[in-house]
mmCIF file of C-alpha atoms in Angstrom:
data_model
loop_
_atom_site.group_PDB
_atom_site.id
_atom_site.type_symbol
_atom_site.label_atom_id
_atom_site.label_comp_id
_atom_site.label_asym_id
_atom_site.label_seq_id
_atom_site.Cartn_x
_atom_site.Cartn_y
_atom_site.Cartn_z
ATOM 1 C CA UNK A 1 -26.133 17.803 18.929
ATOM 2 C CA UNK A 2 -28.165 16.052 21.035
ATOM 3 C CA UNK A 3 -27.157 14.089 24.200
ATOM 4 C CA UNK A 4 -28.532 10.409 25.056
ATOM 5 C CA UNK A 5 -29.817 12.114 28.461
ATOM 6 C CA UNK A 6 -31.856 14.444 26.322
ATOM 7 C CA UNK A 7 -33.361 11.217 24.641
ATOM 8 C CA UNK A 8 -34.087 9.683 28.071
ATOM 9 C CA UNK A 9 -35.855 12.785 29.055
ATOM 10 C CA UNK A 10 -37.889 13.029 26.124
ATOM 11 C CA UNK A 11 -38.844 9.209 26.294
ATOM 12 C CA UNK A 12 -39.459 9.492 29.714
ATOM 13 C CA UNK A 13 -36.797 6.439 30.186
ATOM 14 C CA UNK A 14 -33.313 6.330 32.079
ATOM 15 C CA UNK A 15 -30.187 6.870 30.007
ATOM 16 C CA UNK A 16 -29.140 2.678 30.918
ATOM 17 C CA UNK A 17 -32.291 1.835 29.097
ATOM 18 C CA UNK A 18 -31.261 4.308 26.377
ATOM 19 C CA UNK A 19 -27.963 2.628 25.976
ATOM 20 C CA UNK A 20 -29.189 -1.252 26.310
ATOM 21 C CA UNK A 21 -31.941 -0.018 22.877
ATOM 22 C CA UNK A 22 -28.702 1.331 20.833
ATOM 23 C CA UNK A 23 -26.341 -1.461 21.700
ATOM 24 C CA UNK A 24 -28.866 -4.575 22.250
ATOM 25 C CA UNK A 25 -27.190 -5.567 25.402
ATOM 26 C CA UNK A 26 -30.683 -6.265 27.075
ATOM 27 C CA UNK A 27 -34.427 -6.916 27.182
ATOM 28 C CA UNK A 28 -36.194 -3.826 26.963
ATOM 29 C CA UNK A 29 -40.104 -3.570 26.581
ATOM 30 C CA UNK A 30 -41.555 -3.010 23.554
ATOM 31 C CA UNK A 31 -43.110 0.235 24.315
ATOM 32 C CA UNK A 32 -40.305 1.905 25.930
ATOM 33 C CA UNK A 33 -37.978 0.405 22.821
ATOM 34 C CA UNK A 34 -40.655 2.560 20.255
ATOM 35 C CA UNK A 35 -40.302 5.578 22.154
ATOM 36 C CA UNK A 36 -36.728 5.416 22.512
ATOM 37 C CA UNK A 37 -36.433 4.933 18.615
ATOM 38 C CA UNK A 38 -38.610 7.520 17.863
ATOM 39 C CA UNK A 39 -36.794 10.022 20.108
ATOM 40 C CA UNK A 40 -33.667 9.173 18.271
ATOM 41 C CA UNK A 41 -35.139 9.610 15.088
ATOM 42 C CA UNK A 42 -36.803 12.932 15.718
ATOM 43 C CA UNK A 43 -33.348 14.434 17.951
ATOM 44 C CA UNK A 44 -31.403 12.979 14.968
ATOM 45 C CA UNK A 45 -29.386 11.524 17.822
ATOM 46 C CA UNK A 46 -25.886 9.925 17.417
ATOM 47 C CA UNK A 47 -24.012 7.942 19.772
ATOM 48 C CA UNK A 48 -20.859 8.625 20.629
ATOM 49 C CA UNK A 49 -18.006 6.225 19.127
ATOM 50 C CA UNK A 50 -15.501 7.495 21.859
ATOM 51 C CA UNK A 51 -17.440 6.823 24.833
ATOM 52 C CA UNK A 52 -18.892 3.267 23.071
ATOM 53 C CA UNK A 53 -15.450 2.610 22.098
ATOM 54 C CA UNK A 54 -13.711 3.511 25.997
ATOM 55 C CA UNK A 55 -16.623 0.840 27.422
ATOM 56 C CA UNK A 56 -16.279 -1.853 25.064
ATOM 57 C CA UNK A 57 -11.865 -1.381 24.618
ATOM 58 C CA UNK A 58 -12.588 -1.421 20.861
ATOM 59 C CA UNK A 59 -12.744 1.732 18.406
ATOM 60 C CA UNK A 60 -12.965 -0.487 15.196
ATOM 61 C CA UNK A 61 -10.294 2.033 13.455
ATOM 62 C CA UNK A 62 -7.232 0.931 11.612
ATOM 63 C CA UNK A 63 -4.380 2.817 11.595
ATOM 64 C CA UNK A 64 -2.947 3.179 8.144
ATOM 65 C CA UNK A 65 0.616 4.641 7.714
ATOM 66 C CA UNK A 66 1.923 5.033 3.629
ATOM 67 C CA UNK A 67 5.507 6.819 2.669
ATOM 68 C CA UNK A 68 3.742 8.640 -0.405
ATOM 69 C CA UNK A 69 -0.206 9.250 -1.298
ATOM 70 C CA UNK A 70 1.125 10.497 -4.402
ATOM 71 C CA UNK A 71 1.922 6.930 -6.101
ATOM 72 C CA UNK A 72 -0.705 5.520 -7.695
ATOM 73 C CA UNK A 73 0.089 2.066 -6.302
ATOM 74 C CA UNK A 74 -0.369 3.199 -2.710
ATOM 75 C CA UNK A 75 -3.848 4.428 -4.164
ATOM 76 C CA UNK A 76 -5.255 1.155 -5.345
ATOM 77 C CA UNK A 77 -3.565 -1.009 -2.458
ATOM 78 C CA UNK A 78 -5.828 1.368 -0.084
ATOM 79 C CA UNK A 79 -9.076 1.050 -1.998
ATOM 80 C CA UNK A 80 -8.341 -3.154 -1.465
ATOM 81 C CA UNK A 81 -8.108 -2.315 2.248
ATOM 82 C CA UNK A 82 -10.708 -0.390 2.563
ATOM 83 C CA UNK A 83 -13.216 -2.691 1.115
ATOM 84 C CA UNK A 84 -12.258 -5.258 3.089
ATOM 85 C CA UNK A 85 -12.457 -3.480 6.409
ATOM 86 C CA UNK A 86 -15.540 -1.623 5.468
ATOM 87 C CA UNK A 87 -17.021 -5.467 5.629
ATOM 88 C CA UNK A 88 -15.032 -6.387 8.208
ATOM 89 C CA UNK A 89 -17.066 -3.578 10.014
ATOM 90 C CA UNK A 90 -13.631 -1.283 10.477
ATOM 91 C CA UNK A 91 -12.860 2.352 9.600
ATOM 92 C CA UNK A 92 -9.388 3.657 8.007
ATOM 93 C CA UNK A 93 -7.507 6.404 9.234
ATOM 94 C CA UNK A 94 -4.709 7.135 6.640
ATOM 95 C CA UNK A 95 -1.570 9.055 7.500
ATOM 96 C CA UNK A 96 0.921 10.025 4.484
ATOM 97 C CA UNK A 97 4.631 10.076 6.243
ATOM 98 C CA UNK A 98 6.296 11.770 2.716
ATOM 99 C CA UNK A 99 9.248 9.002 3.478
ATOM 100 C CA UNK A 100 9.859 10.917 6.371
ATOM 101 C CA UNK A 101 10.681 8.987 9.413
ATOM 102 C CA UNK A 102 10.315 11.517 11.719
ATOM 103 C CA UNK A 103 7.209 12.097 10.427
ATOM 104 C CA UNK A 104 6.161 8.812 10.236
ATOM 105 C CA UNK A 105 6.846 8.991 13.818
ATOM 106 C CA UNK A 106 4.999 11.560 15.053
ATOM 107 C CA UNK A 107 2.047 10.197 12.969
ATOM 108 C CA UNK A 108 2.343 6.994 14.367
ATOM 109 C CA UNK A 109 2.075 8.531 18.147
ATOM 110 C CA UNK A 110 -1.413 10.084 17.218
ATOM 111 C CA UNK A 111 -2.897 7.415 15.526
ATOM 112 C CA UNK A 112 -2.036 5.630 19.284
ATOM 113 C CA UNK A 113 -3.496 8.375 20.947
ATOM 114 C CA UNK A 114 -6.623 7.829 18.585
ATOM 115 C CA UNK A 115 -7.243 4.241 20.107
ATOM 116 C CA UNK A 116 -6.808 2.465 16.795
ATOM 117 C CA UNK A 117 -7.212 -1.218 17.331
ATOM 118 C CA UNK A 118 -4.445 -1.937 14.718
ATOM 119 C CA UNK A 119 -1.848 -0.615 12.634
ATOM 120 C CA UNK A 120 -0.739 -1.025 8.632
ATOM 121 C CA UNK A 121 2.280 0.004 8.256
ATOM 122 C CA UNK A 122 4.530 0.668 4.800
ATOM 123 C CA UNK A 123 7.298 2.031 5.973
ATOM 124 C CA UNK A 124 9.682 5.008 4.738
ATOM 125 C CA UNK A 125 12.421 3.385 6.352
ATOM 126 C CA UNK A 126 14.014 1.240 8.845
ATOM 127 C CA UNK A 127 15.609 2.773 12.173
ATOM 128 C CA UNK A 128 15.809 1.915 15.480
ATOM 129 C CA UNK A 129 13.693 4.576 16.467
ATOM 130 C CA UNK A 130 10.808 3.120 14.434
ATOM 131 C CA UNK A 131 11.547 -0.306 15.996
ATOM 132 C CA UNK A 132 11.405 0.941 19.380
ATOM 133 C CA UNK A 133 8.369 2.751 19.090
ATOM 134 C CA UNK A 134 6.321 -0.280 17.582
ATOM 135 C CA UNK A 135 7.834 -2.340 20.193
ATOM 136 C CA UNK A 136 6.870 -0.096 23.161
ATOM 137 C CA UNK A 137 3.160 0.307 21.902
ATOM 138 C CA UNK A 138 2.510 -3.276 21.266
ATOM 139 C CA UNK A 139 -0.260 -2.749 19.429
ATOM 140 C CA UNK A 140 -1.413 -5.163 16.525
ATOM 141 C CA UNK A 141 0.361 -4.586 13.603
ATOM 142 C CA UNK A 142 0.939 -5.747 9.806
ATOM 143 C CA UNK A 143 3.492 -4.691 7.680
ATOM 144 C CA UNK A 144 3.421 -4.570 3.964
ATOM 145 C CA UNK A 145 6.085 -4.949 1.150
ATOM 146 C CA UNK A 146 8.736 -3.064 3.771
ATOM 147 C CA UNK A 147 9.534 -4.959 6.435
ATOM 148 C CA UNK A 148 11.541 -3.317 9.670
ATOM 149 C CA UNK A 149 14.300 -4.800 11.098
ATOM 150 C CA UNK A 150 13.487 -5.865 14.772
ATOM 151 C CA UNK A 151 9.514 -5.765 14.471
ATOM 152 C CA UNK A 152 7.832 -9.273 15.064
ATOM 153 C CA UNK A 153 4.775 -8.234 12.685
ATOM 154 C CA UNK A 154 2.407 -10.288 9.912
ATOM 155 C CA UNK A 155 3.716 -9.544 7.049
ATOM 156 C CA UNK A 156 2.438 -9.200 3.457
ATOM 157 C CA UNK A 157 4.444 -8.394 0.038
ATOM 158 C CA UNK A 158 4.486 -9.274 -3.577
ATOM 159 C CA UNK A 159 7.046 -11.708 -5.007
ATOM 160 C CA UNK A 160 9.442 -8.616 -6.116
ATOM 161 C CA UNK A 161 12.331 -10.747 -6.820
ATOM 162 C CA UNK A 162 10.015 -12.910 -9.032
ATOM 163 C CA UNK A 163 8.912 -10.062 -11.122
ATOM 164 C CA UNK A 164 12.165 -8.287 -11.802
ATOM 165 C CA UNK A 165 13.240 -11.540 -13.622
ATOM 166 C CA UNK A 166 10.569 -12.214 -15.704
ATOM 167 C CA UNK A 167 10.888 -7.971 -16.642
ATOM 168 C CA UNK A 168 14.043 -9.033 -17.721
ATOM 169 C CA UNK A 169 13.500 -12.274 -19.028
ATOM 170 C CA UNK A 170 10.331 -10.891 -21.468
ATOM 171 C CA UNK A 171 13.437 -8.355 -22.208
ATOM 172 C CA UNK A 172 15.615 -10.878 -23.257
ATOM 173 C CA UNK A 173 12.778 -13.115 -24.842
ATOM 174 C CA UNK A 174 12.777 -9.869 -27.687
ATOM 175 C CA UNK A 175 16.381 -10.718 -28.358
ATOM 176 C CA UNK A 176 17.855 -7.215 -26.086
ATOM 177 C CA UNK A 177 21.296 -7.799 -25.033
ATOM 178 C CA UNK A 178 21.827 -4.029 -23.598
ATOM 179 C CA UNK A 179 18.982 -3.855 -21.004
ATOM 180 C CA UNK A 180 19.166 -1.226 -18.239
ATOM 181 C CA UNK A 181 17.486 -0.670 -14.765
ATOM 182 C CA UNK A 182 16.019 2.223 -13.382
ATOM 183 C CA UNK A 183 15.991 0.874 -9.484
ATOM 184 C CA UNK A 184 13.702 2.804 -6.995
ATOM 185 C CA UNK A 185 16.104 3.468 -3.727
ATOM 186 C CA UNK A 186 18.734 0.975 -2.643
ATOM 187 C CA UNK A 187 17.688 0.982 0.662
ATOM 188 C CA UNK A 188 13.996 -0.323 0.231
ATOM 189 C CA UNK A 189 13.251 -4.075 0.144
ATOM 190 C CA UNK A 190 10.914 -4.068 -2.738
ATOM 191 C CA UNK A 191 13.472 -1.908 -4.672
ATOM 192 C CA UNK A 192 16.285 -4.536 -3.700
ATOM 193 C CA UNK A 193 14.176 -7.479 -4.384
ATOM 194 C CA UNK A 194 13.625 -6.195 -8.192
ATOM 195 C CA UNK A 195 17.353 -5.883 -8.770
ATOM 196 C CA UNK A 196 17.835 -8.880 -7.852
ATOM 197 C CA UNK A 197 15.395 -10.831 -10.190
ATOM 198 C CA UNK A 198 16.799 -8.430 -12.786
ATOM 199 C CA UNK A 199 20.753 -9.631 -11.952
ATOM 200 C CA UNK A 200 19.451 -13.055 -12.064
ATOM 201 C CA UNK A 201 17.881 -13.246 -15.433
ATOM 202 C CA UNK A 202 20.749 -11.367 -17.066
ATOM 203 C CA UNK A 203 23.030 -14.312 -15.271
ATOM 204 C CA UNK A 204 21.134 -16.883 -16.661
ATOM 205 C CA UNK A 205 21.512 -15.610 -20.030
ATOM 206 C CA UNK A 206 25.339 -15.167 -19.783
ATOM 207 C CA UNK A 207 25.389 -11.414 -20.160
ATOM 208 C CA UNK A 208 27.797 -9.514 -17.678
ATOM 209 C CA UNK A 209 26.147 -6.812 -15.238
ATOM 210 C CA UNK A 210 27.275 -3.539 -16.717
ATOM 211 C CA UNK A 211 27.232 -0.973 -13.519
ATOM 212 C CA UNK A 212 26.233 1.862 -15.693
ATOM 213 C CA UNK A 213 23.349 -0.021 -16.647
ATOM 214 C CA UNK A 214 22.124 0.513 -13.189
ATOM 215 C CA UNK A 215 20.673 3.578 -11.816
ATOM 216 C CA UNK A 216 19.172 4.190 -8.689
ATOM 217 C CA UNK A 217 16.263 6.491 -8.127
ATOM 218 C CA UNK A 218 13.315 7.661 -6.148
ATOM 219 C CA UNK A 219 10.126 5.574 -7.539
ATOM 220 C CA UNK A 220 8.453 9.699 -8.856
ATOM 221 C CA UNK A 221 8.110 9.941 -12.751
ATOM 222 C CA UNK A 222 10.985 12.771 -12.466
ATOM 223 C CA UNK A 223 13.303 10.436 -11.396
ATOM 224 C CA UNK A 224 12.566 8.210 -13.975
ATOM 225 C CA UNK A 225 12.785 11.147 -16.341
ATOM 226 C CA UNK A 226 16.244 12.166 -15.033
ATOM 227 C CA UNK A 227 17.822 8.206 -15.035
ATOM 228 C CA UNK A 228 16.435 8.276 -18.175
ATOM 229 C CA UNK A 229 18.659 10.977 -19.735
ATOM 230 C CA UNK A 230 21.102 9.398 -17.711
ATOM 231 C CA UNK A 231 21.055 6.777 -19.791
ATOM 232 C CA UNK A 232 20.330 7.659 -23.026
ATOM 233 C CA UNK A 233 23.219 10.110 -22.707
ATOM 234 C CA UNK A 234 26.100 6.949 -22.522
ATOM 235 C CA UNK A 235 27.679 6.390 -25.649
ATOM 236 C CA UNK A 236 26.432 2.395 -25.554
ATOM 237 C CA UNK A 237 23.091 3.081 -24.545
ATOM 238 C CA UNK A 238 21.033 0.336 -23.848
ATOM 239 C CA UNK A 239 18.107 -1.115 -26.051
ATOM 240 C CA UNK A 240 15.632 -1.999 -23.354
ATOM 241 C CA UNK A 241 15.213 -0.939 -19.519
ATOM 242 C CA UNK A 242 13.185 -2.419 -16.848
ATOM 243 C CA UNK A 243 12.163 0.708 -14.901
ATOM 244 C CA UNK A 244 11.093 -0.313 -11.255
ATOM 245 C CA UNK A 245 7.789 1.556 -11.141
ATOM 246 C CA UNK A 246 5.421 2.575 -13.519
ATOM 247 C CA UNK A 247 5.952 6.326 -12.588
ATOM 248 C CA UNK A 248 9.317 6.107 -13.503
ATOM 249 C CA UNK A 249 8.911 4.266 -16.853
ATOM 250 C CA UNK A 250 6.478 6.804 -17.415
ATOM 251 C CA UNK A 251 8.548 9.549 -16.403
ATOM 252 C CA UNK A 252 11.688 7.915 -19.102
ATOM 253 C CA UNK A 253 9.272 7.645 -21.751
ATOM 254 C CA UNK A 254 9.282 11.239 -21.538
ATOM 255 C CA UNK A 255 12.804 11.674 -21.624
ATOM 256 C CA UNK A 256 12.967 9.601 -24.630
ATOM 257 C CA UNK A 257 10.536 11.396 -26.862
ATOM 258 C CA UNK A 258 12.169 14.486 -25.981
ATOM 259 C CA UNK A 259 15.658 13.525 -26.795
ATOM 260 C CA UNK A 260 14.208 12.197 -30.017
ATOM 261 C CA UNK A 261 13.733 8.450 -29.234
ATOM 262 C CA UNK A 262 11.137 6.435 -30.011
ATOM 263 C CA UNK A 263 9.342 4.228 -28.198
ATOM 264 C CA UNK A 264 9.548 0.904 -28.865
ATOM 265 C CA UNK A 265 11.318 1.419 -32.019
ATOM 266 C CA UNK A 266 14.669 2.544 -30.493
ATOM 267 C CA UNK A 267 13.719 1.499 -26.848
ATOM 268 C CA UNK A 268 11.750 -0.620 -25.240
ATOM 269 C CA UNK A 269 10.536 -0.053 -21.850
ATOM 270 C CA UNK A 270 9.280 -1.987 -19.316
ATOM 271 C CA UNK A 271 7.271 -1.270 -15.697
ATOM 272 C CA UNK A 272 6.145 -2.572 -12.903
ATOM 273 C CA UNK A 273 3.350 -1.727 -10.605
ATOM 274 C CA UNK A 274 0.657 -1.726 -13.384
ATOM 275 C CA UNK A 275 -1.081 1.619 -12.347
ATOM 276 C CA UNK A 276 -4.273 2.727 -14.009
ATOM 277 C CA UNK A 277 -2.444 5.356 -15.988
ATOM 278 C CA UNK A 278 0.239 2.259 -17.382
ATOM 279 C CA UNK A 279 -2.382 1.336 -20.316
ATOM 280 C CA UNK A 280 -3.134 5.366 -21.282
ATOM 281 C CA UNK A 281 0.662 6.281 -21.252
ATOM 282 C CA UNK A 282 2.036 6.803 -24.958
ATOM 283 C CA UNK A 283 2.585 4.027 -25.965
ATOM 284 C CA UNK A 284 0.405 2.066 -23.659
ATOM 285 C CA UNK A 285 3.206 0.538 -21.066
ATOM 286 C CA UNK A 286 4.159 -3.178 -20.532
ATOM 287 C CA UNK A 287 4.326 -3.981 -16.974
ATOM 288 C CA UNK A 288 4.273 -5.871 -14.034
ATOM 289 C CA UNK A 289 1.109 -5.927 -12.699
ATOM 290 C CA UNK A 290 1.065 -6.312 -8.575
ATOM 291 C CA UNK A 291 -1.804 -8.286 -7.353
ATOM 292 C CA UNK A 292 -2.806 -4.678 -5.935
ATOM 293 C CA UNK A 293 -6.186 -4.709 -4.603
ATOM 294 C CA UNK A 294 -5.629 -8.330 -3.218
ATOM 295 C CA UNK A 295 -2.511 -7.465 -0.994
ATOM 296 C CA UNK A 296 -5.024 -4.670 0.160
ATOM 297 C CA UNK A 297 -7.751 -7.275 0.811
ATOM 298 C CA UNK A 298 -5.267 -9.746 2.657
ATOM 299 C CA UNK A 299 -3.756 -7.019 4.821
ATOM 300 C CA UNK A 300 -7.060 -6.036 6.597
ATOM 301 C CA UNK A 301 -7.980 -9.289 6.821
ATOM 302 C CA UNK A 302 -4.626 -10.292 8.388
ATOM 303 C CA UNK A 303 -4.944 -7.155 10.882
ATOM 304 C CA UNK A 304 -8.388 -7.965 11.968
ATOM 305 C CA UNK A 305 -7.737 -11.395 12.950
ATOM 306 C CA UNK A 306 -4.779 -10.804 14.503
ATOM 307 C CA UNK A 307 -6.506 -8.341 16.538
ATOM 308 C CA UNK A 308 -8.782 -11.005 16.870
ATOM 309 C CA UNK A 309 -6.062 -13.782 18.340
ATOM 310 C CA UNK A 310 -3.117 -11.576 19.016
ATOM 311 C CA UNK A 311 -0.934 -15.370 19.925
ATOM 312 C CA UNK A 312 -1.937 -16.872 16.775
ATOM 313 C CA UNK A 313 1.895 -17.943 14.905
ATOM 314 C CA UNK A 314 2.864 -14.652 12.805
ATOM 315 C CA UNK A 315 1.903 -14.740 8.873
ATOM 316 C CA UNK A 316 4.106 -14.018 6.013
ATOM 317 C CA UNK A 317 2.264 -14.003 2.548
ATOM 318 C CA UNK A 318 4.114 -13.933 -0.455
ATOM 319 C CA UNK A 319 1.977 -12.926 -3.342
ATOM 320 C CA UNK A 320 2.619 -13.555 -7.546
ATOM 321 C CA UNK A 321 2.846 -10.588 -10.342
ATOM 322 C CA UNK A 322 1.863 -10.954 -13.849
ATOM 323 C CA UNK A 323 3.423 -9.787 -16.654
ATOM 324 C CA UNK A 324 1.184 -7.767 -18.728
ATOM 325 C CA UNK A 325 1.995 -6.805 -22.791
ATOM 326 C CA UNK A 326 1.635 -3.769 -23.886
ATOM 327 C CA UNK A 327 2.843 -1.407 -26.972
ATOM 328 C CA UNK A 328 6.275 0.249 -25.320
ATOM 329 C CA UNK A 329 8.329 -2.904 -25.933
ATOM 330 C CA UNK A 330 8.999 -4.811 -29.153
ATOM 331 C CA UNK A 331 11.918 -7.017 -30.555
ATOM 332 C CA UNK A 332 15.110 -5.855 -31.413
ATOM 333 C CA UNK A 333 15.551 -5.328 -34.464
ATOM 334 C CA UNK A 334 19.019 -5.682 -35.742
ATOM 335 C CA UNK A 335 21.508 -2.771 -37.450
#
């Protein structure tokens, strides 16, 4: 690979008028400008990020930390932040923690030691451990749909609360009485938030909370599949249930056909995420769709000016889901 002294050399310039042609930091004659180019072009030169990036305090690298590459939602909230920063003139370095925090930890350290300018964090939990670190490293930070308990941070989620009730409500709208809830894990706002809108709805429409009805799971399609049977296996099953992912609707739609239910006819389920795979699943799943690819968008663009202004007052957005109507749920139809 060749050096910018070897380019100096060969355009008979000094390596400072090398670096003021690649960066544009001052006049430089024309003729000694051509040659430089040139000599670039024919060395196939590169400059060096690193040593740009230790002169100027500024890599242009995010730091992106996600509890599990293998949901599709984490998927298509990355592609949102990724176009954004690619305009925004920023790279992505991802890190997948597998919700675990001592991963998460140790991933965390090396993206520092990579001199990201800031960090997006979902986390895989909230310890003190985690809280410490982010504190000590004070670097620029946004946090999205998981917040952590003692980290000053923008913030950016979906209105979770606001799209387990109207789950339930659209539920309820197809005259079910018996509806169920496959939760993701208890301990995870978003999760939390959806149980809640779900609780709510059923309140409003004077139906008791049945604990059985409520199972708590881990957001894969085989935990679905295994609340599922859970369910299905009680001798007052249910006639509808809200699953809190698409995964794990998709995963219980599997149960069902194999233990000889049909979909909507005997049960209708319901999602939320709205995946790509939600409209190819058999049937095609209703959902709640997240605003996906915008709560990508917004998060870079909250990270990159609050690297920007790091005192600006801290931002919380709060963004709306959409119910979307598919062929897994129908009305009841009555014995």
């Amino acid at each position: 690979m060749a050096t910018m002294k070897q380019v100096a050399e060969k355009a008979r310039v000094s390596t400072t008028t090398v670096s003021h042609v690649i960066n544009n930091t001052r006049v430089v004659s024309e003729d000694a400008r051509e040659r430089v180019l040139s000599v670039i072009q024919e060395l196939r030169y590169i400059p060096s990020a690193v040593a740009r990036s230790l002169k100027n305090d500024r890599t242009h690298t995010l730091g992106m930390m996600i509890p599990n590459n293998s949901n599709p939602y984490f998927a298509e909230v990355i592609q949102g932040i990724e176009d954004a920063s690619f305009k925004l003139g920023y790279n992505i370095i991802l890190c997948n923690s597998y919700d675990d925090p001592k991963k998460q930890a140790a991933y965390i350290r090396v993206l520092m030691e990579k001199r990201i300018d800031g960090l997006i964090l979902v986390s895989s939990g909230s310890d003190e451990d985690l809280s410490q670190l982010l504190a000590d490293e004070g670097i620029p930070k946004v946090l999205v749909d998981r917040e952590v308990t003692g980290v000053a941070a923008d913030f950016i989620e979906a209105d979770h609360v606001q799209g387990g009730y109207e789950a339930t409500r659209y539920l309820l709208s197809l005259g079910h009485r018996k509806i169920a809830c496959v939760a993701g894990p208890d301990t995870l706002l978003p999760s939390g938030g959806r149980v809640t809108g779900y609780m709510q709805a059923l309140k409003e429409a004077g139906i008791a909370f049945r604990p059985d009805y409520l199972i708590h799971a881990d957001f894969t399609s085989q935990g679905g599949y295994n609340a599922f049977q859970q369910l299905l296996a009680l001798s007052d099953r249910p006639t509808a249930i809200f699953a809190s992912n698409d995964l794990m609707a998709i995963g219980g739609i599997c149960a069902a056909n194999a233990a000889g239910v049909s979909i909507p006819k005997d049960l209708s389920v319901i999602g939320y995420d709205d995946i790509a795979l939600a409209s190819f699943s058999n049937p095609p799943l209703t959902t709640i769709a997240q605003p996906k690819h915008a709560i990508g968008q917004l998060t870079a663009q909250t990270l990159v000016k609050r690297i920007a202004e790091p005192d600006a007052p801290l931002r919380r957005e709060m963004l709306k889901s959409a119910l979307i109507i598919r062929q897994s749920t129908a009305a009841l139809v009555q014995a």
